[in-house]
mmCIF file of C-alpha atoms and ligand atoms in Angstrom:
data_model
loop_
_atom_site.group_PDB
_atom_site.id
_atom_site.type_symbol
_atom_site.label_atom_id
_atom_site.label_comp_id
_atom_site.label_asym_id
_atom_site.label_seq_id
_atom_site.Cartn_x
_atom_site.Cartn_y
_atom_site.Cartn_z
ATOM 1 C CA UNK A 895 20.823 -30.843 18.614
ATOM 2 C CA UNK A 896 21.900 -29.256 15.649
ATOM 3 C CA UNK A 897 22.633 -25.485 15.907
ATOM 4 C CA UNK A 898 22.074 -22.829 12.832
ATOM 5 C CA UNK A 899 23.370 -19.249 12.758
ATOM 6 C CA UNK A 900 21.258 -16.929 12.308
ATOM 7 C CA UNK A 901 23.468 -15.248 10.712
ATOM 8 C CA UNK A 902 24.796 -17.535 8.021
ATOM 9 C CA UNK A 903 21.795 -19.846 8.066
ATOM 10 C CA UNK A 904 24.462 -22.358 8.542
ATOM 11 C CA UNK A 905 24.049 -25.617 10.372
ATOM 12 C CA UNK A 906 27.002 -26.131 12.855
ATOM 13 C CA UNK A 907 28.207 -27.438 16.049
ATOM 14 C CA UNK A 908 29.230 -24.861 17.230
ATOM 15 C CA UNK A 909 26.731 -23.012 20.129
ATOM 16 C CA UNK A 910 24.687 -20.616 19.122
ATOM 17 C CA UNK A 911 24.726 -16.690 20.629
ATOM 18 C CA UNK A 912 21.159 -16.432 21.927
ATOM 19 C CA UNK A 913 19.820 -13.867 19.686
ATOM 20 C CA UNK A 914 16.393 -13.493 22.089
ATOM 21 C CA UNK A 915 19.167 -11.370 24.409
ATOM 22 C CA UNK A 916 19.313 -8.970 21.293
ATOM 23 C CA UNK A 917 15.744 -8.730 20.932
ATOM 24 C CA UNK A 918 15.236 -7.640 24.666
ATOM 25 C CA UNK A 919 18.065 -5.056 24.005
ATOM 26 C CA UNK A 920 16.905 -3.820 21.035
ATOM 27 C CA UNK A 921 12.991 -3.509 22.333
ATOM 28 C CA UNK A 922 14.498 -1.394 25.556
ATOM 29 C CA UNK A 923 16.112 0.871 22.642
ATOM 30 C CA UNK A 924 13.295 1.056 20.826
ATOM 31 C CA UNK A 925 11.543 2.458 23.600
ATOM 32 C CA UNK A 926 14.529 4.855 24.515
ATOM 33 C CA UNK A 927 14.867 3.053 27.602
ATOM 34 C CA UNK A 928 11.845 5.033 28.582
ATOM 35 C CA UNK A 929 10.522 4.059 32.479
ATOM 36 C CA UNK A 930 6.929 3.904 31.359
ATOM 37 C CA UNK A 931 7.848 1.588 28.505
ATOM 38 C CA UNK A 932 8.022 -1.175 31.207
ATOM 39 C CA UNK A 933 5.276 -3.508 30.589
ATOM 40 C CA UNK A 934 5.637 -3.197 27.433
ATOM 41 C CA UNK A 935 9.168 -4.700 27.685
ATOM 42 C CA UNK A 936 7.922 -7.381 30.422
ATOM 43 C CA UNK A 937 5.919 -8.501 27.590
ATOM 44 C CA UNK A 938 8.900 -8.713 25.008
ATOM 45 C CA UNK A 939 10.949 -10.443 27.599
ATOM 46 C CA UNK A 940 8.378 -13.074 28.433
ATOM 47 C CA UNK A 941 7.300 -13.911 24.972
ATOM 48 C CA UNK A 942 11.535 -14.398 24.007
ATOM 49 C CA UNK A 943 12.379 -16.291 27.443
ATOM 50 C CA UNK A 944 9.005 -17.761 27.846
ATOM 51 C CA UNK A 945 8.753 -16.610 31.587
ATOM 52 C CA UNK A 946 10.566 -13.799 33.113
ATOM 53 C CA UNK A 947 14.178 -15.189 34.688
ATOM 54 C CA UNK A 948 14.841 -13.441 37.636
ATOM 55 C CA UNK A 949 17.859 -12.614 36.040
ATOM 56 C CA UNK A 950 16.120 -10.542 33.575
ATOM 57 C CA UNK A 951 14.571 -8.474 35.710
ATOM 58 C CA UNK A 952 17.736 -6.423 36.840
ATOM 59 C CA UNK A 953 18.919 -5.856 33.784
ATOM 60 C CA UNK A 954 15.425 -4.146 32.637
ATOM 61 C CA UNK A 955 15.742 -2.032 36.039
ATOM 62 C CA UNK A 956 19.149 -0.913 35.128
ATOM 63 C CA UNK A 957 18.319 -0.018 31.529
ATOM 64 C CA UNK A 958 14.919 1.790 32.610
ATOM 65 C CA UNK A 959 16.311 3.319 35.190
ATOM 66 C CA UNK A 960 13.558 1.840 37.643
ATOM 67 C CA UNK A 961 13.896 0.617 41.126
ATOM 68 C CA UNK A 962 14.552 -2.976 41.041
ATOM 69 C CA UNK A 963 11.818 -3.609 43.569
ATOM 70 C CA UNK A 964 9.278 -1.469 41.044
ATOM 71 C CA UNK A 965 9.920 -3.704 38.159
ATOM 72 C CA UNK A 966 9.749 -6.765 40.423
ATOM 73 C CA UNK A 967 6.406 -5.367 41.718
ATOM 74 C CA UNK A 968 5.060 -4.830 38.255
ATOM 75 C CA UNK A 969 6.151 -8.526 37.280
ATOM 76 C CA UNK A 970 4.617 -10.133 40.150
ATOM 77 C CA UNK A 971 1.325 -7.933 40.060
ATOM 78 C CA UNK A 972 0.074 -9.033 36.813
ATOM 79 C CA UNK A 973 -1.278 -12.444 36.396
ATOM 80 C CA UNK A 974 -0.098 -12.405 33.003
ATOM 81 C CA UNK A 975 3.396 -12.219 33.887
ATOM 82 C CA UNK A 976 5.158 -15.466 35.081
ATOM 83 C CA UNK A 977 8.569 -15.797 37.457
ATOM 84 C CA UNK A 978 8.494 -19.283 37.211
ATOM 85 C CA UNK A 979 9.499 -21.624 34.020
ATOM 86 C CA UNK A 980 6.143 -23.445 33.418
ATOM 87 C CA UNK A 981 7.535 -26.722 32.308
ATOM 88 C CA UNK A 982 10.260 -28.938 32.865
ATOM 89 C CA UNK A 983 11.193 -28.542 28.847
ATOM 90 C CA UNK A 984 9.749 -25.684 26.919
ATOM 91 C CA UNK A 985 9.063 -25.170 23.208
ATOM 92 C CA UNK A 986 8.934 -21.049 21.737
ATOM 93 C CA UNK A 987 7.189 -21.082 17.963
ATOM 94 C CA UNK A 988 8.017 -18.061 16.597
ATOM 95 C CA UNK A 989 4.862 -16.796 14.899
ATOM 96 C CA UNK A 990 6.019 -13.640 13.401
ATOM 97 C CA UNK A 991 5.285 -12.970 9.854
ATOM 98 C CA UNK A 992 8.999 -14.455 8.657
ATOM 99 C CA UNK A 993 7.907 -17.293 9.984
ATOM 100 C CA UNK A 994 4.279 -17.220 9.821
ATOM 101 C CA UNK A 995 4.937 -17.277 5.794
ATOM 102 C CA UNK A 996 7.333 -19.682 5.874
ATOM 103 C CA UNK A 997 5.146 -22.567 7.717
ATOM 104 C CA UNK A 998 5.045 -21.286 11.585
ATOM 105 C CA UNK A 999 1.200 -22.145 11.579
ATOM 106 C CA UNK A 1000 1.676 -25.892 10.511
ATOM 107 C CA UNK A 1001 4.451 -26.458 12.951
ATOM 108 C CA UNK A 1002 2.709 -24.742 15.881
ATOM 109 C CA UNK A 1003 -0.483 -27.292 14.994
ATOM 110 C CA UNK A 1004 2.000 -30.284 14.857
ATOM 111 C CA UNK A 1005 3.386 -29.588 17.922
ATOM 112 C CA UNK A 1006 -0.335 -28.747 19.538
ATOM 113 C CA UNK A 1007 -1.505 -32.346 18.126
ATOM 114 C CA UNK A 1008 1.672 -34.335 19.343
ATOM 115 C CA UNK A 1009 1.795 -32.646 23.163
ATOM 116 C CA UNK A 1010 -2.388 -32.527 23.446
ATOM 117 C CA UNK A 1011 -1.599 -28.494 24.483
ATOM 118 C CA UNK A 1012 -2.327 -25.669 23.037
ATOM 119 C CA UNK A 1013 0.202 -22.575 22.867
ATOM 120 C CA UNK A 1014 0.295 -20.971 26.063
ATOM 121 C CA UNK A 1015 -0.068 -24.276 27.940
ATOM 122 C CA UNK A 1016 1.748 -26.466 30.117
ATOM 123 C CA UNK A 1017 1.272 -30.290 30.497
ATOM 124 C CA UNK A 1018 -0.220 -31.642 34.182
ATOM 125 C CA UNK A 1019 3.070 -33.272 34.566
ATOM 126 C CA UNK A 1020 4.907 -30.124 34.147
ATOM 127 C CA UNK A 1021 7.038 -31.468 31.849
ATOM 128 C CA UNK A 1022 6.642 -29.358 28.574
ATOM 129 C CA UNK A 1023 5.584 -26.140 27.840
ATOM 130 C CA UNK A 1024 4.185 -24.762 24.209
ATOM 131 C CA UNK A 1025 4.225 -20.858 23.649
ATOM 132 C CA UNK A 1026 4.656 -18.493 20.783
ATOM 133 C CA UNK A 1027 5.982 -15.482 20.250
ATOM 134 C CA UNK A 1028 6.187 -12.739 17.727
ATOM 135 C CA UNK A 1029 9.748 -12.626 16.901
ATOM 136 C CA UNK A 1030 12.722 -14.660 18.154
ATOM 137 C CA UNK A 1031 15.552 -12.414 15.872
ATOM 138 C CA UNK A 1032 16.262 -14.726 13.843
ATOM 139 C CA UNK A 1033 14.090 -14.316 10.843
ATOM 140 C CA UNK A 1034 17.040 -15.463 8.566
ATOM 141 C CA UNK A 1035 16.340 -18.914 9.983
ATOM 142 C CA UNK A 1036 13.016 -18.652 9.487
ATOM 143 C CA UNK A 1037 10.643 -20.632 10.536
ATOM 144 C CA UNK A 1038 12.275 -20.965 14.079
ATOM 145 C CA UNK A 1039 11.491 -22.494 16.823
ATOM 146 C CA UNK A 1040 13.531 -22.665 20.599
ATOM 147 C CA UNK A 1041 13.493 -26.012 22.488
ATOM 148 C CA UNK A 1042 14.885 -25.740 25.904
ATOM 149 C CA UNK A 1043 16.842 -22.385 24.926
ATOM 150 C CA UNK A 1044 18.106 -23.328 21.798
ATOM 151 C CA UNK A 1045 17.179 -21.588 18.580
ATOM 152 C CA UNK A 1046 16.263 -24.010 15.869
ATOM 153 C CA UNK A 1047 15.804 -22.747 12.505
ATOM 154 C CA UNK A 1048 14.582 -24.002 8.892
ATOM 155 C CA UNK A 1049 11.959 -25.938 10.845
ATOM 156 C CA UNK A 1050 9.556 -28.439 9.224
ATOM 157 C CA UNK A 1051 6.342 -30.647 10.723
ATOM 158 C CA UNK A 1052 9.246 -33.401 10.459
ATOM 159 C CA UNK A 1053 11.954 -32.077 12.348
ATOM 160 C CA UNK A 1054 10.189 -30.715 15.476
ATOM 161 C CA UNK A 1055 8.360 -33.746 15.403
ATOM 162 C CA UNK A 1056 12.082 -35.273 15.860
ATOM 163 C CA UNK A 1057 13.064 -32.491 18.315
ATOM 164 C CA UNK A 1058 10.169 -32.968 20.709
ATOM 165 C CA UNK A 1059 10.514 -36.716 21.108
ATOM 166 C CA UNK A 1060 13.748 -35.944 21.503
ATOM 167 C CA UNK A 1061 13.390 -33.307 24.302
ATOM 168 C CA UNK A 1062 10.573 -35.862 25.690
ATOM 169 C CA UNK A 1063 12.972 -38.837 25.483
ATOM 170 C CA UNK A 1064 14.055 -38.253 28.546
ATOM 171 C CA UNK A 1065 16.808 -36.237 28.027
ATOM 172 C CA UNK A 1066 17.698 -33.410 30.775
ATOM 173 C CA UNK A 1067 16.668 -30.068 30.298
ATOM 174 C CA UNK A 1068 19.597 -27.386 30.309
HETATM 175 S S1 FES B 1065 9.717 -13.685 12.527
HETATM 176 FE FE1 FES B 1065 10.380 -15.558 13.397
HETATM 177 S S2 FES B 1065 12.403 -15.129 13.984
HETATM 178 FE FE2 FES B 1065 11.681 -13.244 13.244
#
């Protein structure tokens, strides 16, 4: 898979820092790292990661100050929080309004018509799931989309066309 900088706009080989982890941070700092900003950054984390990693969670307690146990309570009470990935191979279209102006709409529909989902779904197989989000940080890029954790930008109906027959191919998930 091709990888593009966010920062240059660049394509390269080269891996690509995960720029969702500097969305999380900067939505903590946002909300001065306030305790009672916690849902509210449950709901940043899951829209970036797609579900929340367990490994997220201790982070959030640290920076929140929170018992670990509280903000694993809070993540397991809601039904709109999830702990577990939902597919096999997942797909983030970043619908926020870089994107949204640059095409996000058209790609999210391609990608809706191709897998039979709709965003926010996972197949009966369990072997894709389509979500959106509002911003993945890398508006530079933009429209962006993640497949299996890595950030895709300059997207067209084309190219994640390519990408999810690709990721459907039969190729392992990360
Ligand atoms: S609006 Fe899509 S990456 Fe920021």
């Amino acid at each position: 898979m091709t990888h593009v900088s966010p920062a240059s706009g660049e394509s390269s080989s080269a891996l690509t820092p995960d720029p969702r982890q500097r969305q999380l941070a900067a939505a903590m700092k946002r909300h001065q790292y306030r305790p009672d900003a916690l849902i509210e950054v449950l709901h940043t984390a899951q829209e970036l990661f797609g579900y929340l990693e367990p490994e997220l969670l201790l982070p959030i307690a640290h920076r929140l100050r929170l018992p670990p146990s509280q903000v694993y309570g809070v993540a397991t009470f809601y039904h709109v929080f999830s702990l577990e990935p939902k597919g096999v191979h997942r797909c983030v279209v970043c619908m926020g309004t870089a994107c949204f102006i640059n095409g996000a709409a058209q790609l999210l529909r391609t990608l809706e018509r191709a897998t039979h989902l709709q965003a926010g779904e996972t197949s009966g197989d369990r072997q894709f799931s389509l979500s959106t989000a509002r911003c993945l940080g890398a508006c530079g890029v933009a429209p962006a989309v993640v497949f299996d954790d890595q950030l895709a930008g300059h997207q067209t109906p084309e190219t994640v066309r390519d990408r999810l027959h690709t990721c459907l191919s039969g190729t392992p998930a990360p």
